[in-house]
């Protein structure tokens, strides 16, 4: 045997699958973000490695160029002129350039002025001579540096005066045959010539291989700075540029007084140094997708909940329709069997049985029409054929028709009908709408109530309404009562049966007419359900025929329209 899966178990399974999808999406999003972060960290590490390699290469190149293109040629000239001798005069510019070749002349450009310091006497000489506070700093610093900081195998050393202004002094030592230093002599660096020397050193050839730069000019890819031990910049290859991006610092030879080369890979070109580019963060995009997935799942859960509610309402609808059908069918069968078996005792009883069969058949027809109309609306195949119609005779006809289907001892009808109203409507649709409104008023109103039907025209619109004496409709629920299967909570808890589609059929047919439906409080209490048709006009007033006697008791008062509250 095979059994249908219970709806709740099926719904729980779907909810579980949706939540599992959300969790799986979260795990995938976490993995994607983690992978993107790892990729970015790897790329940034590689760029830092490039910057470190460039800074080390720049530091080595600066130390070499300072030594061979700046310091060594100058000291060779100074040594030839015997500057190291304490009693020898310091040469002037003419003596320095006399007999110098092109190589030496280029090197002499770094000389700002010469100095000599006698380590035995502590006497400092400067050429050209000048009074300068920096010279006192040099007199105090030189002996200490010679004794503690100058290596025995060094050719020269650099001293940095923190200033201001900041100055660089280069010196070498003259020693005795036993290795004892007796004289320190050298020169102050010319900042402009030194900057040119540094610039030539940086631009002589790329510090990064061309294959890595991939066509990016080295000059635009990096910013090179020369900094002292305190981090103060002495030189920068692009003075107007900010040394941002990926930065690395490498110290030069200790003979250069703690100078260091700082290289910054520009962030604007960093993408071109990495195959595939520097990965951007995927967190906002991934979080957005995860949020979108969560939103879709929430929408799916809401749709599932709505489907469950619709399924419950359809089940309740079928049950209510079955109950509504069973009652008139039982009555028809019972009185039909009574007639067939000849159990009636008089002509009056036979007539009463036929009236009951006719009344229940009308009720059954009305119910079936509602169900058929609801089915057509569900399939969107509803159509109407509007024709110019006098509404007053149609309303009287419907009232008279409905009066035969109810117990007039329990319900009384009265009307306030304007006999001049004429509108383009579908007669059958208006009849069904009015029957549904009357049926709703009878079903949910109290026993022995009076139901009022009104009709009048105003500003080119025809208003048809039904007032009952029931408990009314709360303002918060007035828009919802026109929905399919909609029933108020108090109606669910009562014993009143209903299919929940009567008012929705009224709404659908009204929409096809371009009309609107509304609910308001009736003037005497209870609820007023109304329909407002567009395009109404009035015809010449004609005498309203007298209502033939019947089971219903209602009157027509043409002057009573103004006495009924407008909505």
Coordinates of C-alpha atoms in Angstrom, one line a residue:
X1 CA 0.0 0.0 0.0
X2 CA 1.1 3.6 -0.7
X3 CA 0.2 6.5 1.5
X4 CA 0.3 10.2 0.8
X5 CA 2.9 12.1 2.8
X6 CA 1.3 14.2 5.5
X7 CA 1.3 17.9 4.5
X8 CA 3.1 19.0 7.7
X9 CA 5.9 16.5 7.2
X10 CA 6.2 17.6 3.6
X11 CA 6.4 21.3 4.6
X12 CA 8.9 20.5 7.3
X13 CA 11.1 18.8 4.7
X14 CA 10.9 21.8 2.4
X15 CA 11.7 24.2 5.2
X16 CA 14.6 21.9 6.2
X17 CA 15.9 21.9 2.6
X18 CA 15.7 25.7 2.4
X19 CA 17.5 26.2 5.7
X20 CA 20.1 23.7 4.6
X21 CA 20.6 25.7 1.4
X22 CA 21.0 28.9 3.4
X23 CA 23.6 27.2 5.7
X24 CA 25.4 25.8 2.6
X25 CA 25.4 29.2 1.0
X26 CA 26.9 30.7 4.2
X27 CA 29.7 28.1 4.2
X28 CA 30.4 28.7 0.6
X29 CA 30.4 32.5 1.1
X30 CA 32.8 32.0 4.1
X31 CA 35.1 29.9 1.9
X32 CA 35.0 32.4 -0.9
X33 CA 35.8 35.3 1.4
X34 CA 38.6 33.3 3.1
X35 CA 40.1 32.3 -0.3
X36 CA 39.9 35.9 -1.6
X37 CA 41.6 37.2 1.6
X38 CA 44.3 34.5 1.4
X39 CA 44.9 35.4 -2.3
X40 CA 45.1 39.1 -1.4
X41 CA 47.5 38.5 1.5
X42 CA 49.7 36.4 -0.8
X43 CA 49.7 39.1 -3.5
X44 CA 50.5 41.8 -0.9
X45 CA 53.3 39.7 0.5
X46 CA 54.7 39.3 -3.0
X47 CA 54.5 43.1 -3.5
X48 CA 56.2 43.7 -0.2
X49 CA 58.9 41.2 -1.4
X50 CA 59.3 43.3 -4.6
X51 CA 59.6 46.5 -2.5
X52 CA 62.2 44.8 -0.2
X53 CA 64.2 43.6 -3.1
X54 CA 64.1 47.0 -4.7
X55 CA 65.2 48.7 -1.5
X56 CA 68.1 46.4 -0.9
X57 CA 69.2 46.9 -4.5
X58 CA 68.9 50.7 -4.2
X59 CA 70.8 50.7 -0.9
X60 CA 73.7 48.7 -2.3
X61 CA 73.8 50.9 -5.4
X62 CA 73.8 54.1 -3.4
X63 CA 76.7 52.9 -1.2
X64 CA 78.6 51.9 -4.3
X65 CA 78.0 55.0 -6.3
X66 CA 78.8 57.3 -3.3
X67 CA 82.1 55.5 -2.8
X68 CA 83.3 55.2 -6.4
X69 CA 81.6 58.3 -8.0
X70 CA 81.8 60.7 -5.2
X71 CA 84.1 60.1 -2.2
X72 CA 87.0 58.1 -3.6
X73 CA 88.0 60.5 -6.5
X74 CA 87.8 63.5 -4.1
X75 CA 90.0 61.9 -1.4
X76 CA 92.5 60.8 -4.0
X77 CA 92.9 64.5 -5.1
X78 CA 93.0 65.7 -1.4
X79 CA 95.7 63.1 -0.6
X80 CA 97.7 64.2 -3.6
X81 CA 97.6 67.8 -2.4
X82 CA 98.8 66.7 1.1
X83 CA 95.7 68.0 2.9
X84 CA 96.3 65.5 5.6
X85 CA 99.4 67.4 6.8
X86 CA 98.4 69.5 9.8
X87 CA 100.6 72.5 8.7
X88 CA 99.7 72.4 5.0
X89 CA 97.2 75.0 3.9
X90 CA 93.7 73.8 2.8
X91 CA 93.5 74.1 -1.0
X92 CA 91.0 76.4 -2.7
X93 CA 88.7 75.5 -5.6
X94 CA 91.4 76.4 -8.2
X95 CA 93.9 74.1 -6.6
X96 CA 91.3 71.3 -6.5
X97 CA 90.3 71.5 -10.1
X98 CA 93.9 72.0 -11.4
X99 CA 95.0 69.0 -13.2
X100 CA 91.7 67.1 -12.5
X101 CA 90.3 65.0 -15.3
X102 CA 86.6 64.7 -16.3
X103 CA 86.0 61.9 -13.8
X104 CA 87.5 63.9 -10.9
X105 CA 85.7 67.1 -11.9
X106 CA 82.3 65.4 -11.8
X107 CA 83.2 64.0 -8.4
X108 CA 84.4 67.4 -7.1
X109 CA 80.9 68.8 -7.5
X110 CA 79.8 67.1 -4.3
X111 CA 82.3 69.3 -2.2
X112 CA 80.7 72.2 -0.4
X113 CA 83.8 73.1 1.7
X114 CA 86.9 71.3 3.1
X115 CA 87.8 70.7 6.7
X116 CA 90.7 69.2 8.6
X117 CA 90.8 68.2 12.3
X118 CA 94.0 67.7 14.2
X119 CA 93.3 64.9 16.6
X120 CA 96.3 65.7 18.7
X121 CA 95.5 69.3 19.3
X122 CA 91.7 69.3 18.6
X123 CA 92.1 72.1 16.1
X124 CA 89.5 72.4 13.3
X125 CA 90.3 74.2 10.0
X126 CA 87.7 75.0 7.3
X127 CA 88.1 76.3 3.8
X128 CA 86.5 78.6 2.9
X129 CA 86.6 79.9 6.4
X130 CA 83.3 80.8 8.1
X131 CA 81.7 81.1 11.5
X132 CA 79.1 78.3 11.7
X133 CA 77.5 76.6 14.7
X134 CA 77.7 73.3 12.8
X135 CA 81.5 73.5 13.0
X136 CA 81.3 73.3 16.8
X137 CA 79.1 70.2 16.4
X138 CA 81.7 68.7 14.1
X139 CA 84.5 69.5 16.5
X140 CA 82.7 67.7 19.3
X141 CA 81.5 64.7 17.2
X142 CA 84.6 63.9 15.2
X143 CA 86.8 62.6 18.1
X144 CA 84.0 60.5 19.4
X145 CA 83.3 58.9 16.0
X146 CA 87.0 58.3 15.3
X147 CA 87.4 56.5 18.5
X148 CA 84.2 54.5 18.5
X149 CA 82.6 54.4 15.1
X150 CA 85.3 54.4 12.4
X151 CA 86.3 50.9 11.1
X152 CA 89.9 50.1 10.7
X153 CA 89.4 49.0 7.1
X154 CA 87.2 51.9 6.1
X155 CA 88.2 54.4 3.4
X156 CA 85.8 57.0 4.6
X157 CA 82.8 57.7 6.8
X158 CA 79.7 60.0 6.8
X159 CA 78.6 62.1 9.7
X160 CA 75.1 63.5 9.7
X161 CA 74.4 66.8 11.5
X162 CA 70.7 66.7 12.5
X163 CA 70.7 70.5 12.2
X164 CA 68.8 72.4 11.3
X165 CA 69.7 72.7 8.6
X166 CA 70.7 69.1 8.2
X167 CA 74.2 68.5 6.8
X168 CA 76.4 65.6 5.8
X169 CA 80.1 65.5 6.4
X170 CA 82.5 62.9 4.8
X171 CA 85.9 62.3 6.2
X172 CA 88.8 59.9 6.2
X173 CA 91.8 59.4 8.6
X174 CA 95.5 59.7 8.2
X175 CA 97.4 57.3 10.5
X176 CA 100.9 56.9 11.6
X177 CA 103.0 53.9 10.6
X178 CA 101.8 52.2 13.8
X179 CA 98.1 52.8 12.9
X180 CA 97.4 55.7 15.2
X181 CA 95.1 58.3 13.7
X182 CA 96.6 61.8 13.7
X183 CA 94.4 63.7 11.3
X184 CA 90.8 63.6 10.1
X185 CA 90.0 65.5 7.0
X186 CA 87.2 65.6 4.4
X187 CA 84.4 67.8 3.1
X188 CA 80.8 68.8 3.6
X189 CA 78.5 67.4 0.9
X190 CA 76.9 69.9 -1.5
X191 CA 73.2 69.0 -1.2
X192 CA 72.3 69.9 -4.8
X193 CA 75.2 67.9 -6.3
X194 CA 74.5 65.1 -3.9
X195 CA 70.9 65.0 -5.0
X196 CA 72.0 64.8 -8.7
X197 CA 74.4 61.9 -7.8
X198 CA 71.6 60.1 -6.0
X199 CA 69.2 60.7 -8.9
X200 CA 71.6 59.4 -11.4
X201 CA 72.2 56.3 -9.2
X202 CA 68.5 55.6 -9.0
X203 CA 67.8 56.1 -12.7
X204 CA 70.9 54.5 -14.0
X205 CA 69.0 51.2 -14.5
X206 CA 65.7 49.8 -13.1
X207 CA 65.9 48.3 -9.6
X208 CA 63.2 45.8 -10.6
X209 CA 63.6 43.6 -13.7
X210 CA 61.7 44.8 -16.8
X211 CA 59.9 41.4 -17.1
X212 CA 58.3 42.1 -13.7
X213 CA 57.4 45.7 -14.5
X214 CA 55.6 44.5 -17.7
X215 CA 56.0 47.8 -19.6
X216 CA 55.5 50.1 -16.6
X217 CA 58.3 52.7 -16.5
X218 CA 60.4 52.1 -13.4
X219 CA 60.4 55.8 -12.7
X220 CA 56.5 55.8 -12.3
X221 CA 56.4 52.4 -10.5
X222 CA 58.4 53.3 -7.4
X223 CA 59.4 56.2 -5.2
X224 CA 62.9 56.0 -3.8
X225 CA 63.8 58.0 -0.7
X226 CA 67.1 58.3 1.3
X227 CA 66.4 58.7 5.0
X228 CA 68.6 59.1 8.1
X229 CA 68.5 57.0 11.2
X230 CA 65.6 59.1 12.6
X231 CA 63.5 58.6 9.5
X232 CA 63.9 62.1 8.2
X233 CA 64.0 62.2 4.4
X234 CA 67.2 63.6 2.8
X235 CA 66.3 62.8 -0.7
X236 CA 63.2 61.6 -2.7
X237 CA 63.1 60.6 -6.3
X238 CA 59.7 62.3 -6.8
X239 CA 59.6 65.2 -4.3
X240 CA 55.9 65.9 -5.1
X241 CA 54.8 62.3 -4.7
X242 CA 53.5 60.6 -1.6
X243 CA 55.5 57.5 -0.8
X244 CA 52.4 55.3 -0.2
X245 CA 51.7 51.7 -1.3
X246 CA 54.0 48.9 -0.4
X247 CA 57.0 50.2 1.4
X248 CA 60.3 48.6 2.4
X249 CA 63.5 50.0 4.0
X250 CA 67.0 48.7 3.6
X251 CA 70.0 50.1 5.4
X252 CA 73.1 51.1 3.4
X253 CA 76.7 50.4 4.4
X254 CA 77.4 51.5 8.0
X255 CA 80.1 53.8 6.7
X256 CA 77.2 56.1 5.4
X257 CA 76.2 57.1 8.9
X258 CA 73.0 55.1 9.2
X259 CA 71.5 56.2 5.9
X260 CA 68.8 53.9 4.5
X261 CA 67.0 53.5 1.2
X262 CA 63.2 53.4 1.4
X263 CA 61.3 52.2 -1.7
X264 CA 57.6 52.4 -2.1
X265 CA 55.7 50.6 -4.8
X266 CA 53.0 52.9 -6.0
X267 CA 49.5 51.6 -5.2
X268 CA 48.3 52.8 -8.6
X269 CA 50.6 50.4 -10.5
X270 CA 50.7 47.6 -8.0
X271 CA 47.9 45.7 -9.9
X272 CA 50.2 45.5 -13.0
X273 CA 53.0 43.9 -11.1
X274 CA 50.8 40.9 -10.1
X275 CA 49.6 38.3 -12.6
X276 CA 45.8 38.7 -12.7
X277 CA 46.1 42.0 -10.7
X278 CA 45.8 42.7 -7.0
X279 CA 42.6 40.9 -5.9
X280 CA 40.0 43.2 -4.5
X281 CA 38.1 42.3 -1.4
X282 CA 35.1 40.1 -2.2
X283 CA 33.4 40.6 1.2
X284 CA 30.8 43.2 0.2
X285 CA 29.8 41.2 -3.0
X286 CA 29.8 37.9 -1.1
X287 CA 27.8 39.3 1.8
X288 CA 25.4 40.8 -0.8
X289 CA 24.9 37.5 -2.5
X290 CA 24.4 35.8 0.8
X291 CA 21.9 38.4 1.9
X292 CA 20.1 38.0 -1.5
X293 CA 20.0 34.2 -1.0
X294 CA 18.6 34.7 2.5
X295 CA 16.0 37.0 1.1
X296 CA 15.0 34.6 -1.6
X297 CA 14.7 31.8 1.0
X298 CA 12.6 34.0 3.3
X299 CA 10.4 34.8 0.3
X300 CA 10.2 31.1 -0.5
X301 CA 9.2 30.3 3.1
X302 CA 6.6 33.1 3.0
X303 CA 5.3 31.6 -0.2
X304 CA 5.2 28.2 1.3
X305 CA 3.3 29.5 4.3
X306 CA 0.9 31.2 1.9
X307 CA 0.5 28.0 0.0
X308 CA -0.2 26.2 3.2
X309 CA -2.8 28.8 4.1
X310 CA -4.4 28.7 0.7
X311 CA -4.4 24.9 0.9
X312 CA -6.1 25.1 4.3
X313 CA -8.6 27.7 2.9
X314 CA -9.4 25.5 -0.1
X315 CA -9.9 22.5 2.1
X316 CA -12.2 24.6 4.3
X317 CA -13.9 26.0 1.2
X318 CA -14.6 22.5 -0.1
X319 CA -16.0 21.5 3.3
X320 CA -18.2 24.6 3.5
X321 CA -19.5 24.2 0.0
X322 CA -20.3 20.6 0.7
X323 CA -22.1 21.6 3.8
X324 CA -24.0 24.4 2.0
X325 CA -24.9 22.0 -0.8
X326 CA -26.0 19.2 1.6
X327 CA -28.7 21.3 3.3
X328 CA -30.8 22.3 0.2
X329 CA -30.2 18.9 -1.4
X330 CA -31.5 17.1 1.8
X331 CA -34.6 19.4 1.8
X332 CA -35.2 18.8 -1.9
X333 CA -34.9 15.0 -1.5
X334 CA -37.1 14.9 1.6
X335 CA -40.0 16.9 0.2
X336 CA -39.6 15.2 -3.2
X337 CA -39.9 11.8 -1.6
X338 CA -42.9 13.0 0.4
X339 CA -44.6 14.0 -2.9
X340 CA -43.6 10.8 -4.7
X341 CA -44.8 8.6 -1.9
X342 CA -48.1 10.5 -1.7
X343 CA -47.8 11.4 2.0
X344 CA -49.2 14.9 1.6
X345 CA -52.6 15.2 3.4
X346 CA -53.9 18.3 1.6
X347 CA -53.5 20.5 -1.4
X348 CA -52.1 23.2 0.9
X349 CA -49.4 20.9 2.2
X350 CA -48.6 19.8 -1.3
X351 CA -48.2 23.4 -2.4
X352 CA -46.0 24.2 0.6
X353 CA -43.8 21.2 -0.2
X354 CA -43.4 22.5 -3.8
X355 CA -42.6 26.0 -2.5
X356 CA -39.9 24.6 -0.3
X357 CA -38.4 22.5 -3.1
X358 CA -38.4 25.7 -5.3
X359 CA -36.8 27.8 -2.6
X360 CA -34.1 25.2 -1.9
X361 CA -33.5 24.8 -5.6
X362 CA -33.0 28.6 -5.9
X363 CA -30.6 28.5 -3.0
X364 CA -28.8 25.6 -4.7
X365 CA -28.7 27.5 -8.0
X366 CA -27.3 30.6 -6.4
X367 CA -24.6 28.6 -4.6
X368 CA -23.6 26.8 -7.8
X369 CA -23.5 30.1 -9.7
X370 CA -21.1 31.5 -7.1
X371 CA -18.8 28.5 -7.3
X372 CA -18.8 28.7 -11.1
X373 CA -18.1 32.4 -11.0
X374 CA -15.3 31.8 -8.5
X375 CA -13.8 29.1 -10.8
X376 CA -14.0 31.4 -13.8
X377 CA -12.2 34.2 -11.9
X378 CA -9.5 31.7 -10.8
X379 CA -9.0 30.8 -14.4
X380 CA -9.3 34.4 -15.5
X381 CA -12.0 33.6 -18.1
X382 CA -14.7 35.9 -16.7
X383 CA -16.4 38.2 -19.2
X384 CA -19.4 40.5 -19.1
X385 CA -21.7 42.1 -21.6
X386 CA -22.8 45.5 -20.4
X387 CA -25.9 47.0 -21.9
X388 CA -27.9 50.1 -20.9
X389 CA -30.1 49.0 -18.0
X390 CA -32.7 50.5 -15.7
X391 CA -31.4 49.4 -12.3
X392 CA -34.6 50.0 -10.3
X393 CA -36.7 47.2 -12.0
X394 CA -33.6 44.9 -11.8
X395 CA -33.2 45.5 -8.1
X396 CA -36.9 44.9 -7.4
X397 CA -36.7 41.7 -9.4
X398 CA -33.7 40.5 -7.4
X399 CA -35.4 41.5 -4.1
X400 CA -38.5 39.6 -5.0
X401 CA -36.5 36.6 -6.2
X402 CA -34.5 36.5 -3.0
X403 CA -37.5 37.0 -0.8
X404 CA -38.8 33.6 -1.9
X405 CA -35.6 31.9 -0.6
X406 CA -35.7 33.2 3.0
X407 CA -38.0 33.0 6.0
X408 CA -39.8 36.3 6.0
X409 CA -40.7 35.8 9.7
X410 CA -37.1 36.2 10.5
X411 CA -36.1 38.9 8.0
X412 CA -37.8 42.0 6.7
X413 CA -36.8 44.0 3.6
X414 CA -37.2 47.6 2.8
X415 CA -35.9 49.6 -0.1
X416 CA -34.9 53.2 -1.0
X417 CA -34.7 53.1 -4.8
X418 CA -34.3 55.9 -7.3
X419 CA -36.4 54.7 -10.3
X420 CA -34.5 57.0 -12.7
X421 CA -31.0 55.4 -12.6
X422 CA -29.7 53.9 -15.8
X423 CA -26.2 52.4 -16.2
X424 CA -24.4 50.2 -18.7
X425 CA -24.1 46.9 -16.8
X426 CA -24.4 43.1 -17.3
X427 CA -27.8 42.2 -15.8
X428 CA -26.8 38.7 -14.8
X429 CA -23.7 40.0 -13.0
X430 CA -25.6 42.7 -11.2
X431 CA -28.2 40.2 -10.1
X432 CA -25.5 37.9 -8.8
X433 CA -23.7 40.7 -6.9
X434 CA -26.9 41.9 -5.3
X435 CA -27.9 38.3 -4.3
X436 CA -24.5 37.8 -2.7
X437 CA -24.8 41.0 -0.7
X438 CA -28.3 40.1 0.4
X439 CA -27.2 36.6 1.3
X440 CA -24.3 38.0 3.3
X441 CA -26.7 40.4 5.2
X442 CA -29.1 37.6 6.1
X443 CA -26.4 35.1 7.0
X444 CA -24.4 37.4 9.4
X445 CA -27.2 39.6 10.7
X446 CA -29.4 39.0 13.8
X447 CA -32.8 37.3 13.7
X448 CA -35.8 39.5 12.9
X449 CA -33.6 42.2 11.4
X450 CA -34.6 44.7 8.7
X451 CA -32.4 44.7 5.6
X452 CA -32.4 47.9 3.5
X453 CA -31.5 48.1 -0.2
X454 CA -30.6 51.5 -1.6
X455 CA -30.0 52.8 -5.1
X456 CA -29.4 56.4 -6.2
X457 CA -27.2 58.3 -8.7
X458 CA -24.8 61.1 -7.8
X459 CA -22.2 63.0 -9.9
X460 CA -22.6 60.5 -12.8
X461 CA -22.1 57.4 -10.6
X462 CA -24.8 54.9 -9.5
X463 CA -24.6 53.6 -5.9
X464 CA -26.2 50.4 -4.9
X465 CA -25.9 49.3 -1.3
X466 CA -27.3 46.8 1.3
X467 CA -27.6 47.7 5.0
X468 CA -28.0 45.1 7.7
X469 CA -28.4 45.3 11.5
X470 CA -25.5 43.0 12.4
X471 CA -22.4 43.7 14.4
X472 CA -20.7 45.6 11.6
X473 CA -17.2 45.2 10.2
X474 CA -14.2 46.6 12.1
X475 CA -12.4 49.4 10.1
X476 CA -9.1 47.3 10.0
X477 CA -10.9 44.4 8.3
X478 CA -13.0 46.3 5.8
X479 CA -10.5 45.9 2.9
X480 CA -9.9 42.3 3.7
X481 CA -13.5 41.1 3.6
X482 CA -13.4 41.3 -0.3
X483 CA -10.5 38.7 -0.5
X484 CA -11.1 35.1 -1.4
X485 CA -11.8 32.8 1.6
X486 CA -11.6 35.7 3.9
X487 CA -13.7 35.3 7.1
X488 CA -13.4 37.3 10.3
X489 CA -12.2 35.6 13.4
X490 CA -15.6 36.0 15.1
X491 CA -17.2 34.2 12.1
X492 CA -14.8 31.3 12.4
X493 CA -15.7 30.8 16.0
X494 CA -19.4 31.0 15.3
X495 CA -21.7 28.3 14.0
X496 CA -22.5 30.4 10.9
X497 CA -21.6 28.5 7.8
X498 CA -20.2 30.2 4.7
X499 CA -18.0 29.5 1.7
X500 CA -15.9 32.7 2.0
X501 CA -16.3 33.5 -1.7
X502 CA -19.5 35.5 -2.0
X503 CA -18.0 38.9 -1.4
X504 CA -14.9 38.1 -3.5
X505 CA -17.3 37.3 -6.4
X506 CA -18.9 40.7 -5.9
X507 CA -15.5 42.3 -6.0
X508 CA -14.4 40.5 -9.2
X509 CA -17.6 41.4 -11.1
X510 CA -17.4 45.0 -9.9
X511 CA -13.8 45.3 -11.2
X512 CA -15.0 44.0 -14.6
X513 CA -17.6 46.9 -14.6
X514 CA -14.9 49.4 -13.7
X515 CA -16.9 49.9 -10.4
X516 CA -15.6 50.0 -6.8
X517 CA -16.8 48.2 -3.7
X518 CA -16.8 49.5 -0.2
X519 CA -17.8 48.8 3.3
X520 CA -19.0 51.3 5.9
X521 CA -21.1 51.5 9.0
X522 CA -24.8 51.6 8.3
X523 CA -26.8 54.6 9.6
X524 CA -28.8 52.5 12.0
X525 CA -25.8 50.3 13.1
X526 CA -24.6 47.2 11.4
X527 CA -22.7 47.2 8.1
X528 CA -23.3 48.8 4.7
X529 CA -21.9 47.0 1.7
X530 CA -22.0 49.0 -1.5
X531 CA -21.1 49.1 -5.2
X532 CA -20.5 52.3 -7.1
X533 CA -20.9 52.0 -10.9
X534 CA -19.5 54.7 -13.2
X535 CA -21.3 56.3 -16.2
X536 CA -24.7 56.6 -14.6
X537 CA -27.4 58.8 -16.0
X538 CA -31.1 59.4 -15.2
X539 CA -34.1 59.0 -17.3
X540 CA -37.5 60.7 -17.1
X541 CA -39.3 59.7 -13.9
X542 CA -42.0 57.2 -14.6
X543 CA -44.6 55.8 -12.3
X544 CA -43.3 53.0 -10.2
X545 CA -45.6 50.0 -10.5
X546 CA -47.0 48.6 -7.3
X547 CA -45.2 45.6 -5.9
X548 CA -47.4 42.5 -6.2
X549 CA -48.2 40.8 -2.9
X550 CA -45.9 38.0 -1.9
X551 CA -44.1 36.5 1.0
X552 CA -41.7 39.5 1.2
X553 CA -42.8 42.7 2.9
X554 CA -40.9 45.7 1.5
X555 CA -41.8 49.1 0.2
X556 CA -40.4 51.6 -2.4
X557 CA -40.0 55.2 -1.4
X558 CA -38.5 57.4 -4.2
X559 CA -38.2 60.3 -1.9
X560 CA -36.2 58.4 0.7
X561 CA -32.9 58.5 -1.2
X562 CA -31.8 61.7 0.5
X563 CA -32.6 60.2 3.9
X564 CA -30.0 57.5 3.5
X565 CA -26.5 58.4 4.5
X566 CA -24.0 58.6 1.6
X567 CA -20.6 57.1 1.8

